Short mmCIF file of C-alpha atoms in Angstrom, two decimals:
data_model
loop_
_atom_site.label_atom_id
_atom_site.label_comp_id
_atom_site.label_asym_id
_atom_site.label_seq_id
_atom_site.Cartn_x
_atom_site.Cartn_y
_atom_site.Cartn_z
CA MET C 5 49.22 21.37 -62.57
CA LYS C 6 48.17 18.06 -64.11
CA PHE C 7 44.60 16.72 -64.05
CA ILE C 8 43.86 13.00 -63.99
CA LYS C 9 41.05 12.00 -66.25
CA LEU C 10 38.68 9.54 -64.54
CA THR C 11 37.63 6.84 -66.92
CA PRO C 12 34.22 5.18 -66.43
CA LEU C 13 36.00 2.00 -65.26
CA ILE C 14 38.05 3.75 -62.58
CA LEU C 15 35.03 5.70 -61.46
CA SER C 16 32.99 2.49 -61.17
CA ILE C 17 35.70 0.75 -59.13
CA GLY C 18 35.91 3.73 -56.78
CA LEU C 19 32.17 3.83 -56.26
CA PHE C 20 32.16 0.05 -55.62
CA ILE C 21 34.90 0.33 -52.97
CA PHE C 22 33.03 3.23 -51.33
CA TRP C 23 29.83 1.11 -51.29
CA ILE C 24 31.64 -1.87 -49.73
CA ASN C 25 33.14 0.33 -46.99
CA SER C 26 29.76 1.96 -46.38
CA VAL C 27 27.99 -1.39 -46.04
CA SER C 28 30.76 -2.68 -43.75
CA PHE C 29 30.52 0.43 -41.57
CA LYS C 30 26.72 0.14 -41.29
CA LYS C 31 26.98 -3.56 -40.46
CA ASN C 32 29.50 -2.89 -37.67
CA GLU C 33 27.32 -0.06 -36.41
CA GLN C 34 24.29 -2.37 -36.27
CA GLU C 35 26.27 -5.10 -34.55
CA ASN C 36 27.42 -2.63 -31.90
CA GLN C 37 23.88 -1.43 -31.38
CA ILE C 38 22.32 -4.91 -31.21
CA LYS C 39 24.35 -6.55 -28.48
CA PRO C 40 23.28 -10.00 -27.34
CA ARG C 41 21.06 -9.96 -24.28
CA PRO C 42 22.81 -11.31 -21.20
CA ASN C 43 22.01 -14.61 -19.56
CA ILE C 44 20.69 -14.08 -16.03
CA ILE C 45 21.10 -16.41 -13.05
CA PHE C 46 19.35 -15.55 -9.80
CA LEU C 47 20.66 -17.45 -6.78
CA LEU C 48 18.47 -17.31 -3.67
CA SER C 49 19.45 -18.84 -0.33
CA ASP C 50 17.08 -19.57 2.56
CA ASP C 51 17.44 -18.03 6.05
CA GLN C 52 20.90 -16.62 5.27
CA ARG C 53 21.61 -13.40 7.10
CA ASP C 54 23.86 -10.59 5.99
CA ASN C 55 27.66 -10.70 6.25
CA THR C 56 27.79 -14.50 6.00
CA PHE C 57 30.44 -14.74 3.30
CA GLY C 58 34.17 -14.48 3.79
CA ALA C 59 34.43 -11.48 1.46
CA MET C 60 31.83 -9.71 3.59
CA GLY C 61 34.19 -9.86 6.55
CA HIS C 62 32.94 -13.00 8.29
CA PRO C 63 35.71 -14.21 10.61
CA VAL C 64 35.00 -17.95 10.29
CA LEU C 65 33.14 -18.81 7.07
CA LYS C 66 35.09 -20.22 4.15
CA THR C 67 33.35 -19.30 0.90
CA PRO C 68 36.04 -18.88 -1.80
CA ASN C 69 33.69 -19.08 -4.78
CA ALA C 70 31.13 -16.52 -3.66
CA ASP C 71 34.03 -14.38 -2.44
CA LYS C 72 35.46 -14.29 -5.95
CA LEU C 73 32.13 -13.10 -7.36
CA ILE C 74 31.82 -10.43 -4.66
CA GLU C 75 35.40 -9.23 -5.22
CA ASN C 76 34.75 -8.97 -8.96
CA GLY C 77 31.21 -7.68 -8.65
CA VAL C 78 29.23 -5.14 -6.64
CA ARG C 79 27.94 -5.73 -3.12
CA PHE C 80 24.85 -3.94 -1.84
CA LYS C 81 25.59 -3.57 1.85
CA ASN C 82 22.24 -2.22 3.01
CA THR C 83 19.73 -4.55 1.36
CA TYR C 84 16.47 -5.07 3.23
CA ILE C 85 13.96 -7.79 2.53
CA SER C 86 10.38 -6.88 1.64
CA ALA C 87 8.83 -9.66 3.76
CA PRO C 88 11.03 -11.45 6.34
CA VAL C 89 9.30 -14.86 6.01
CA CYS C 90 9.79 -17.56 3.33
CA SER C 91 6.58 -17.66 1.25
CA PRO C 92 5.65 -13.96 1.02
CA SER C 93 9.29 -13.08 0.44
CA ARG C 94 9.49 -15.39 -2.56
CA VAL C 95 6.22 -14.09 -3.98
CA SER C 96 7.62 -10.57 -3.61
CA PHE C 97 10.77 -11.54 -5.51
CA PHE C 98 8.63 -13.00 -8.30
CA THR C 99 6.15 -10.12 -8.52
CA GLY C 100 8.22 -7.13 -7.43
CA MET C 101 5.45 -6.18 -4.98
CA SER C 102 5.24 -6.13 -1.20
CA GLU C 103 3.13 -8.72 0.64
CA ARG C 104 0.54 -6.12 1.58
CA VAL C 105 -0.03 -5.44 -2.12
CA HIS C 106 0.23 -8.90 -3.74
CA GLY C 107 -1.61 -10.48 -0.78
CA VAL C 108 0.05 -13.92 -0.78
CA GLY C 109 1.66 -15.27 2.39
CA PHE C 110 1.42 -17.69 5.27
CA SER C 111 -0.92 -15.41 7.20
CA THR C 112 -3.08 -14.07 4.39
CA LYS C 113 -6.22 -15.61 2.91
CA PHE C 114 -5.13 -15.30 -0.70
CA GLN C 115 -3.23 -17.40 -3.22
CA MET C 116 -1.20 -16.54 -6.28
CA THR C 117 -3.22 -16.73 -9.49
CA GLU C 118 -2.36 -17.34 -13.14
CA ASP C 119 -2.88 -13.64 -13.82
CA GLN C 120 -0.41 -12.71 -11.10
CA TRP C 121 2.11 -15.18 -12.42
CA ALA C 122 1.85 -13.63 -15.89
CA GLN C 123 3.43 -10.48 -14.44
CA THR C 124 6.36 -12.20 -12.65
CA TYR C 125 9.95 -11.84 -13.76
CA PRO C 126 10.32 -15.52 -14.87
CA GLN C 127 7.22 -15.33 -17.06
CA LEU C 128 8.10 -11.92 -18.48
CA LEU C 129 11.57 -13.18 -19.38
CA ARG C 130 10.13 -16.31 -20.97
CA SER C 131 7.51 -14.31 -22.91
CA ASN C 132 10.30 -12.11 -24.23
CA GLY C 133 12.45 -14.88 -25.66
CA TYR C 134 14.41 -16.21 -22.70
CA TYR C 135 14.84 -19.94 -22.10
CA SER C 136 13.64 -20.20 -18.53
CA GLY C 137 14.64 -22.64 -15.77
CA PHE C 138 13.94 -23.20 -12.10
CA VAL C 139 15.85 -25.40 -9.64
CA GLY C 140 15.12 -25.94 -5.94
CA LYS C 141 12.52 -24.68 -3.51
CA PHE C 142 9.57 -23.03 -5.27
CA GLY C 143 8.33 -21.72 -1.93
CA VAL C 144 5.17 -19.91 -3.05
CA GLU C 145 3.06 -22.46 -1.10
CA TYR C 146 -0.33 -21.01 -2.03
CA TYR C 147 -1.21 -20.77 -5.73
CA THR C 148 -4.05 -21.73 -8.05
CA PHE C 149 -1.89 -23.70 -10.49
CA LYS C 150 -0.71 -26.20 -7.88
CA GLY C 151 0.86 -29.20 -9.57
CA LYS C 152 1.40 -27.24 -12.77
CA ALA C 153 4.26 -24.94 -11.78
CA SER C 154 6.57 -26.97 -14.01
CA GLU C 155 4.59 -25.72 -17.01
CA LYS C 156 5.67 -22.16 -16.24
CA PHE C 157 9.30 -22.92 -17.10
CA ASP C 158 11.17 -24.53 -19.98
CA TYR C 159 13.21 -26.48 -17.43
CA TRP C 160 11.92 -27.47 -13.97
CA GLU C 161 13.65 -29.51 -11.26
CA ALA C 162 12.09 -28.20 -8.09
CA HIS C 163 9.89 -28.95 -5.09
CA ASP C 164 7.02 -27.45 -3.15
CA GLY C 165 7.18 -27.04 0.61
CA TRP C 166 10.29 -27.84 2.62
CA SER C 167 12.89 -30.38 1.71
CA GLU C 168 15.18 -32.17 4.13
CA PHE C 169 18.94 -32.64 4.12
CA TRP C 170 18.40 -36.14 2.66
CA PRO C 171 15.40 -35.46 0.36
CA LYS C 172 15.03 -38.47 -1.91
CA GLU C 173 12.42 -40.29 0.17
CA LEU C 174 10.13 -37.27 0.49
CA GLU C 175 6.88 -37.20 -1.51
CA ASN C 176 7.37 -33.57 -2.45
CA CYS C 177 10.92 -34.15 -3.71
CA THR C 178 10.33 -36.85 -6.35
CA GLU C 179 12.11 -34.65 -8.92
CA TYR C 180 15.38 -35.55 -7.22
CA ALA C 181 14.92 -39.33 -7.16
CA ASP C 182 17.22 -39.87 -10.16
CA ALA C 183 20.07 -37.74 -8.78
CA LYS C 184 23.46 -39.31 -8.16
CA GLU C 185 23.92 -37.28 -4.97
CA ASP C 186 21.96 -37.85 -1.76
CA ILE C 187 22.19 -34.42 -0.10
CA ILE C 188 19.88 -31.60 -1.22
CA THR C 189 22.51 -28.95 -2.05
CA PRO C 190 24.74 -31.08 -4.31
CA ILE C 191 21.57 -32.49 -5.88
CA MET C 192 20.68 -28.94 -6.89
CA GLY C 193 24.20 -28.63 -8.29
CA GLU C 194 23.49 -31.66 -10.50
CA LYS C 195 20.28 -30.09 -11.74
CA ILE C 196 22.02 -26.80 -12.53
CA GLU C 197 24.55 -28.70 -14.65
CA GLU C 198 21.71 -30.53 -16.40
CA PHE C 199 20.01 -27.22 -17.20
CA LEU C 200 23.20 -25.81 -18.73
CA LYS C 201 23.46 -28.86 -20.99
CA GLU C 202 19.94 -28.29 -22.32
CA ILE C 203 19.98 -24.55 -23.09
CA PRO C 204 19.43 -23.71 -26.76
CA GLU C 205 22.11 -21.86 -28.71
CA ASP C 206 19.72 -19.35 -30.26
CA LYS C 207 18.26 -17.91 -27.03
CA PRO C 208 19.51 -16.18 -23.90
CA PHE C 209 18.65 -18.07 -20.73
CA SER C 210 17.40 -17.24 -17.27
CA LEU C 211 17.85 -19.62 -14.35
CA SER C 212 16.41 -19.22 -10.86
CA VAL C 213 18.09 -21.38 -8.23
CA SER C 214 16.33 -21.45 -4.88
CA PHE C 215 18.58 -23.21 -2.38
CA SER C 216 17.09 -24.87 0.71
CA VAL C 217 20.03 -23.86 2.89
CA PRO C 218 20.85 -22.85 5.55
CA HIS C 219 17.17 -23.15 6.57
CA GLY C 220 16.21 -24.87 9.80
CA SER C 221 14.67 -27.79 7.87
CA GLN C 222 18.22 -28.69 6.84
CA ILE C 223 19.67 -28.13 10.30
CA VAL C 224 17.28 -30.53 12.06
CA SER C 225 17.41 -33.28 9.43
CA MET C 226 21.15 -33.83 9.00
CA TYR C 227 20.87 -36.78 11.40
CA PRO C 228 17.51 -38.37 10.52
CA ASP C 229 15.17 -39.91 13.09
CA ASN C 230 17.16 -38.71 16.07
CA GLU C 231 15.36 -36.38 18.47
CA LEU C 232 18.53 -35.20 20.23
CA ALA C 233 20.18 -34.41 16.90
CA ALA C 234 17.04 -32.57 15.71
CA LYS C 235 17.32 -30.35 18.78
CA ALA C 236 21.06 -29.88 18.08
CA ARG C 237 21.91 -31.56 21.38
CA ILE C 238 24.46 -33.87 19.77
CA PRO C 239 26.80 -33.25 16.82
CA ALA C 240 25.21 -34.00 13.46
CA ASN C 241 28.33 -35.81 12.27
CA GLU C 242 27.65 -38.64 14.70
CA TYR C 243 25.39 -39.85 11.90
CA PRO C 244 27.49 -42.51 10.10
CA LYS C 245 26.61 -41.32 6.57
CA LEU C 246 28.21 -37.94 7.29
CA LYS C 247 31.60 -39.39 8.19
CA GLY C 248 34.20 -38.25 5.72
CA ARG C 249 31.77 -36.03 3.83
CA PRO C 250 33.25 -32.72 2.65
CA PHE C 251 31.69 -29.76 4.49
CA TYR C 252 29.28 -31.78 6.65
CA ASP C 253 31.59 -33.85 8.87
CA THR C 254 34.28 -31.98 10.81
CA MET C 255 34.25 -28.58 9.09
CA TYR C 256 34.05 -25.70 11.62
CA ARG C 257 33.98 -28.10 14.58
CA ASP C 258 37.46 -27.05 15.68
CA GLU C 259 36.90 -23.35 14.97
CA ASN C 260 36.48 -20.80 17.72
CA ILE C 261 32.81 -20.11 17.06
CA THR C 262 31.19 -17.53 19.29
CA ILE C 263 27.47 -17.33 19.93
CA PRO C 264 25.57 -14.24 21.09
CA ALA C 265 26.20 -13.29 24.71
CA GLU C 266 22.46 -13.04 25.33
CA THR C 267 21.73 -16.59 24.11
CA GLY C 268 19.54 -18.39 26.63
CA THR C 269 18.71 -15.20 28.55
CA ASP C 270 15.29 -13.62 29.15
CA PRO C 271 13.83 -12.74 25.69
CA TYR C 272 11.19 -10.48 27.20
CA VAL C 273 13.78 -7.83 28.04
CA ASN C 274 13.58 -6.72 24.40
CA ILE C 275 10.00 -7.47 23.33
CA PRO C 276 7.47 -7.93 26.14
CA LYS C 277 5.55 -11.18 26.47
CA ARG C 278 2.24 -9.40 25.86
CA MET C 279 3.54 -8.66 22.32
CA LEU C 280 5.38 -11.91 21.56
CA ASP C 281 5.00 -14.99 23.71
CA GLN C 282 8.11 -17.07 22.95
CA SER C 283 6.45 -20.23 24.28
CA LYS C 284 4.00 -20.25 21.36
CA GLY C 285 6.23 -21.89 18.81
CA ARG C 286 9.70 -20.42 19.01
CA ALA C 287 11.24 -21.51 22.29
CA THR C 288 9.37 -24.81 22.43
CA GLY C 289 9.41 -26.02 18.85
CA THR C 290 10.66 -24.40 15.66
CA TYR C 291 13.82 -22.73 16.97
CA ILE C 292 14.26 -24.53 20.25
CA TYR C 293 18.00 -25.08 19.70
CA ASP C 294 18.78 -21.35 19.98
CA TYR C 295 17.28 -21.05 23.46
CA SER C 296 20.19 -22.84 25.11
CA ARG C 297 23.89 -22.14 24.72
CA GLU C 298 24.96 -25.73 24.08
CA SER C 299 22.59 -26.42 21.19
CA CYS C 300 22.96 -22.89 19.80
CA LYS C 301 26.64 -23.49 19.08
CA GLU C 302 25.80 -26.72 17.24
CA HIS C 303 23.29 -24.72 15.19
CA TYR C 304 26.02 -22.27 14.18
CA ILE C 305 28.35 -25.10 13.13
CA ARG C 306 25.69 -26.72 10.94
CA TYR C 307 24.59 -23.32 9.60
CA TYR C 308 28.13 -22.51 8.46
CA GLN C 309 28.56 -25.98 6.97
CA GLN C 310 25.42 -25.51 4.88
CA ILE C 311 26.67 -22.17 3.52
CA SER C 312 30.05 -23.64 2.57
CA GLY C 313 28.29 -26.57 0.88
CA MET C 314 26.27 -24.08 -1.15
CA ASP C 315 29.45 -22.19 -2.02
CA LYS C 316 30.84 -25.36 -3.62
CA VAL C 317 27.82 -25.50 -5.94
CA ILE C 318 28.35 -21.84 -6.85
CA GLY C 319 31.96 -22.65 -7.75
CA ASP C 320 30.89 -25.60 -9.91
CA LEU C 321 28.39 -23.35 -11.66
CA MET C 322 31.05 -20.77 -12.51
CA LYS C 323 33.38 -23.48 -13.79
CA SER C 324 30.67 -24.88 -16.07
CA LEU C 325 29.82 -21.45 -17.45
CA LYS C 326 33.46 -20.91 -18.36
CA GLU C 327 33.83 -24.34 -19.97
CA LYS C 328 30.71 -23.74 -22.07
CA GLY C 329 31.86 -20.29 -23.18
CA LEU C 330 29.02 -18.58 -21.32
CA SER C 331 30.88 -16.78 -18.56
CA ASP C 332 31.44 -13.49 -20.42
CA ASN C 333 27.74 -12.78 -20.90
CA THR C 334 26.10 -14.29 -17.81
CA ILE C 335 25.03 -12.10 -14.90
CA ILE C 336 24.87 -13.63 -11.43
CA ILE C 337 22.55 -12.07 -8.84
CA PHE C 338 22.63 -13.36 -5.27
CA ALA C 339 20.21 -12.73 -2.40
CA SER C 340 18.49 -14.49 0.49
CA ASP C 341 14.79 -14.66 1.34
CA HIS C 342 15.55 -13.11 4.77
CA GLY C 343 17.95 -13.30 7.68
CA LEU C 344 17.58 -15.04 11.03
CA LEU C 345 17.96 -14.51 14.76
CA MET C 346 20.20 -17.19 16.27
CA GLY C 347 20.26 -16.44 19.97
CA GLU C 348 20.32 -12.66 19.69
CA TYR C 349 18.05 -10.85 22.15
CA GLY C 350 17.54 -14.20 23.89
CA MET C 351 15.42 -15.49 21.00
CA SER C 352 15.53 -17.01 17.52
CA GLY C 353 13.61 -17.05 14.26
CA LYS C 354 12.45 -14.55 11.68
CA ALA C 355 9.44 -12.27 10.99
CA LEU C 356 10.78 -9.35 13.06
CA LEU C 357 12.35 -6.12 11.83
CA TYR C 358 15.74 -6.39 13.51
CA ASP C 359 18.59 -6.02 11.02
CA MET C 360 19.64 -9.62 11.73
CA VAL C 361 16.36 -10.68 10.12
CA GLU C 362 15.68 -7.85 7.67
CA LYS C 363 19.11 -7.42 6.08
CA ILE C 364 20.30 -9.96 3.54
CA PRO C 365 23.52 -10.68 1.67
CA CYS C 366 23.16 -9.23 -1.81
CA PHE C 367 25.63 -8.90 -4.66
CA ILE C 368 25.63 -8.79 -8.46
CA TYR C 369 28.38 -10.10 -10.70
CA ASP C 370 28.30 -8.66 -14.21
CA PRO C 371 31.33 -9.79 -16.25
CA ARG C 372 30.71 -6.96 -18.72
CA LEU C 373 31.47 -4.25 -16.17
CA PRO C 374 34.75 -2.36 -16.53
CA LYS C 375 37.34 -3.31 -13.93
CA SER C 376 37.04 0.13 -12.32
CA ASN C 377 33.41 -0.62 -11.38
CA THR C 378 34.08 -3.96 -9.68
CA GLY C 379 34.99 -4.88 -6.12
CA ILE C 380 32.78 -2.04 -4.91
CA THR C 381 30.47 -1.91 -1.91
CA VAL C 382 27.36 0.23 -2.35
CA ASP C 383 25.88 1.74 0.83
CA ASN C 384 22.56 2.91 -0.67
CA LEU C 385 19.35 1.59 0.87
CA VAL C 386 18.18 -1.28 -1.31
CA SER C 387 14.91 -3.23 -1.20
CA SER C 388 14.59 -6.84 -2.32
CA LEU C 389 11.90 -5.50 -4.66
CA ASP C 390 14.69 -3.72 -6.56
CA ILE C 391 16.14 -7.09 -7.59
CA THR C 392 13.03 -7.96 -9.61
CA THR C 393 13.17 -4.69 -11.52
CA THR C 394 16.92 -5.11 -12.01
CA ILE C 395 16.48 -8.55 -13.60
CA LEU C 396 14.00 -7.11 -16.09
CA ASP C 397 16.24 -4.12 -16.78
CA TYR C 398 19.16 -6.39 -17.67
CA ALA C 399 16.85 -8.20 -20.11
CA GLY C 400 15.65 -4.93 -21.65
CA ILE C 401 12.09 -5.41 -20.41
CA ALA C 402 10.05 -2.55 -18.98
CA PRO C 403 8.62 -3.48 -15.56
CA PRO C 404 4.83 -3.62 -15.13
CA ALA C 405 3.28 -0.62 -13.42
CA ASN C 406 2.56 -2.62 -10.24
CA MET C 407 6.21 -3.39 -9.57
CA GLN C 408 7.52 -1.23 -6.75
CA GLY C 409 11.30 -1.58 -6.97
CA ARG C 410 14.00 0.41 -8.73
CA SER C 411 16.67 -0.98 -11.02
CA LEU C 412 20.13 -1.35 -9.49
CA VAL C 413 21.81 -1.18 -12.90
CA PRO C 414 22.64 2.56 -12.61
CA LEU C 415 24.32 1.89 -9.25
CA MET C 416 26.19 -1.02 -10.86
CA ASN C 417 27.42 1.34 -13.57
CA GLY C 418 28.55 3.93 -11.05
CA GLU C 419 26.08 6.54 -12.26
CA LYS C 420 25.44 9.53 -10.04
CA LYS C 421 21.72 9.01 -9.69
CA GLU C 422 19.35 10.29 -7.03
CA TRP C 423 18.43 7.43 -4.74
CA ARG C 424 16.08 6.82 -1.81
CA ASN C 425 17.09 8.12 1.62
CA GLU C 426 14.58 6.05 3.53
CA LEU C 427 12.95 2.64 3.30
CA PHE C 428 9.63 1.39 4.67
CA LEU C 429 9.83 -2.00 6.41
CA GLU C 430 7.05 -4.39 7.37
CA SER C 431 6.34 -7.91 8.56
CA LEU C 432 2.79 -9.24 8.36
CA PHE C 433 3.41 -12.81 9.52
CA THR C 434 1.31 -13.53 12.61
CA GLY C 435 2.12 -17.18 13.30
CA ARG C 436 3.84 -18.21 16.57
CA ASP C 437 2.26 -15.18 18.29
CA THR C 438 4.28 -12.80 16.13
CA PRO C 439 2.85 -9.25 16.02
CA PHE C 440 2.36 -7.09 12.96
CA SER C 441 5.46 -4.93 12.62
CA GLU C 442 6.15 -1.96 10.42
CA GLY C 443 8.69 0.82 10.49
CA ILE C 444 11.29 2.81 8.64
CA ARG C 445 15.03 2.93 8.14
CA MET C 446 16.15 6.52 7.60
CA GLY C 447 19.78 7.55 7.87
CA ASP C 448 21.18 6.25 11.13
CA TRP C 449 17.70 5.67 12.56
CA LYS C 450 15.35 2.72 12.65
CA TYR C 451 11.83 3.05 14.02
CA ILE C 452 9.46 0.08 14.54
CA ARG C 453 5.86 -0.10 15.73
CA MET C 454 3.94 -3.29 16.58
CA TYR C 455 0.32 -4.39 16.75
CA GLY C 456 -0.85 -7.65 18.28
CA HIS C 457 -2.94 -10.00 16.15
CA HIS C 458 -3.44 -13.28 17.95
CA GLN C 459 -4.85 -15.22 15.01
CA TRP C 460 -3.06 -17.05 12.24
CA SER C 461 -4.59 -15.15 9.32
CA TRP C 462 -5.52 -11.56 8.55
CA GLU C 463 -7.63 -9.62 6.06
CA ASP C 464 -6.98 -6.25 4.43
CA LYS C 465 -8.89 -4.38 7.13
CA ASP C 466 -6.60 -5.86 9.82
CA VAL C 467 -3.55 -4.05 8.44
CA ASP C 468 -5.23 -0.65 8.34
CA PHE C 469 -3.56 0.98 11.33
CA LYS C 470 -4.77 4.49 10.58
CA ASN C 471 -6.67 4.98 13.83
CA LYS C 472 -4.81 2.45 15.96
CA LYS C 473 -2.27 3.31 18.59
CA PRO C 474 0.90 1.18 18.47
CA GLU C 475 1.05 -1.38 21.26
CA PHE C 476 4.84 -1.39 21.34
CA GLU C 477 7.53 0.75 19.71
CA GLN C 478 11.28 0.56 19.20
CA LEU C 479 13.78 3.23 18.21
CA PHE C 480 17.42 2.51 17.43
CA ASN C 481 20.35 4.68 16.43
CA LEU C 482 22.28 2.30 14.19
CA LYS C 483 25.39 4.45 14.14
CA ASN C 484 25.84 4.17 17.89
CA ASP C 485 24.05 0.85 18.36
CA SER C 486 24.43 -1.36 15.29
CA GLY C 487 23.31 -4.37 17.32
CA GLU C 488 19.94 -2.72 18.08
CA MET C 489 20.24 -3.47 21.79
CA HIS C 490 19.10 -0.14 23.25
CA ASN C 491 15.52 0.93 22.65
CA LEU C 492 15.49 4.76 22.74
CA ILE C 493 11.72 5.31 22.59
CA SER C 494 11.38 6.69 26.12
CA GLU C 495 14.44 8.91 25.81
CA TYR C 496 13.27 10.47 22.56
CA GLU C 497 9.57 10.86 23.38
CA GLY C 498 8.46 14.28 22.10
CA SER C 499 11.57 14.74 19.93
CA LYS C 500 11.47 16.02 16.37
CA ILE C 501 13.17 12.91 14.93
CA LEU C 502 10.77 10.46 16.60
CA ASN C 503 7.73 12.43 15.46
CA GLU C 504 9.11 12.50 11.92
CA LEU C 505 9.74 8.75 11.90
CA ARG C 506 6.28 8.02 13.28
CA ASN C 507 4.60 10.25 10.71
CA LYS C 508 6.58 8.81 7.81
CA THR C 509 5.81 5.24 8.88
CA ALA C 510 2.09 6.02 9.12
CA LYS C 511 2.16 7.68 5.69
CA TYR C 512 3.92 4.74 4.04
CA SER C 513 1.54 2.30 5.73
CA GLU C 514 -1.53 4.14 4.42
CA GLU C 515 -0.01 4.34 0.94
CA LYS C 516 0.57 0.55 0.91
CA ASN C 517 -3.11 -0.01 1.71
CA LEU C 518 -4.10 2.34 -1.11
CA GLU C 519 -1.76 0.48 -3.48
CA ARG C 520 -3.50 -2.75 -2.51
CA LYS C 521 -6.91 -1.23 -3.32
CA ARG C 522 -5.67 0.09 -6.66
CA TYR C 523 -4.13 -3.28 -7.46
CA ILE C 524 -7.41 -5.11 -6.75
CA GLN C 525 -9.39 -2.61 -8.83
CA SER C 526 -7.07 -2.84 -11.83
CA ASN C 527 -6.46 -6.61 -11.55
CA PRO C 528 -9.66 -8.17 -10.14
CA SER C 529 -8.91 -11.58 -11.68
CA ALA C 530 -5.53 -11.65 -9.92
CA ILE C 531 -7.19 -11.89 -6.51
CA LYS C 532 -8.41 -15.26 -5.30
CA ALA C 533 -8.97 -16.48 -1.74
CA ARG C 534 -7.67 -19.88 -0.77
#
């Protein structure tokens, strides 16, 4: 056996090579551990109810761009909104808290404060190194930093209040005066493109896009200054400026669009007049077009047109991300602020706990997911509050203690994780004679209880139902009655399941009030009356 004598030179070369390989290995290890944080885009529509994309099985709607994201992402089929009215819903998305806890809404006496804003997902992202943008309808309505919301973002092209289909002449939409387009949705598309041109190369970005469609403000203003058109009594495309326009002229007008069979029938069959007087705002003003069959169909046509117009903007966004080399690390989250009744139960509008109002379209597209985890529909019960926590989770930010949602990331990754089996629901909007409603979705069951409150605003004591008997109740078996047409309260009186649902609802309601008290005690400067 021969032995090779290692000279000092050979030994030095060997040690140098070993050092180079070691450094290279450590560098690769560090690079694998420190992955770039994803860009996050949150798209929020207005008044869009569940199942209103082609990929969700809608028989009429044409939405190829959203469909592609759904087919390559994850859909959350049972997503319920925290507050089924515009302003409190948006505040809940920002804060990750229910209306009863954060206290800001159309019917409350409070406004969002600077301290509350400091704990919202846009501010937390910005404070943790994200370049932050907002486009569209801010929608908070009541806040102490009115006129200064633009300072809360690095990029701001947005409006307070409601816009109209043609927004440029509105005082609250001056941000859009320089746009090339005239219609609100493509204007937002312009602003999205502008944002993408301004993002820095050394930061991840977050963009919140709050569409104004397919909200009623868009439906009634497609044909300006025409009372018949505002009531959907004549086709919107009789307005000359809509002639030849993609989406808004003839689209869906030749389709076989069906409206609910109960449209224009007695609404008090389902909720008695003593609980909800339809003549106080719904049937005579805000949603008048859904109380007759003729105008209801025109509403559906315009509603679908608005969704397809929004889908075009989504497609343009995806194209721009790809062209800019951003598509592989940008997460898209889509939701709506709530759904909408459009003739169902002989009525229209929001702020009730029917699935048509409470359930929203929700999906997440994460290009980093393995192919085996895409194109999936998740049946778990999801709250809109979960979206806030999910956004922070993707950014690697721990949610504040007051946030009430759970991250959807484990469900996205296909992890076998214990999840909720029931979900508390509530609506505290009391305008248009709407009652307080709260209830629970558990398995195949949905229970709702209502309390009349015939004033516009309420205080904390008004939502303490501990010693109050419900004035009206509903019980639905969603497996046998997905349309929630048959109230089973009388049939199940005294049953184990009804008692359980009542007790659980009462327990959740009391806990929400306690959470509000704890929140006020721990964050006194976050509470300010308006």
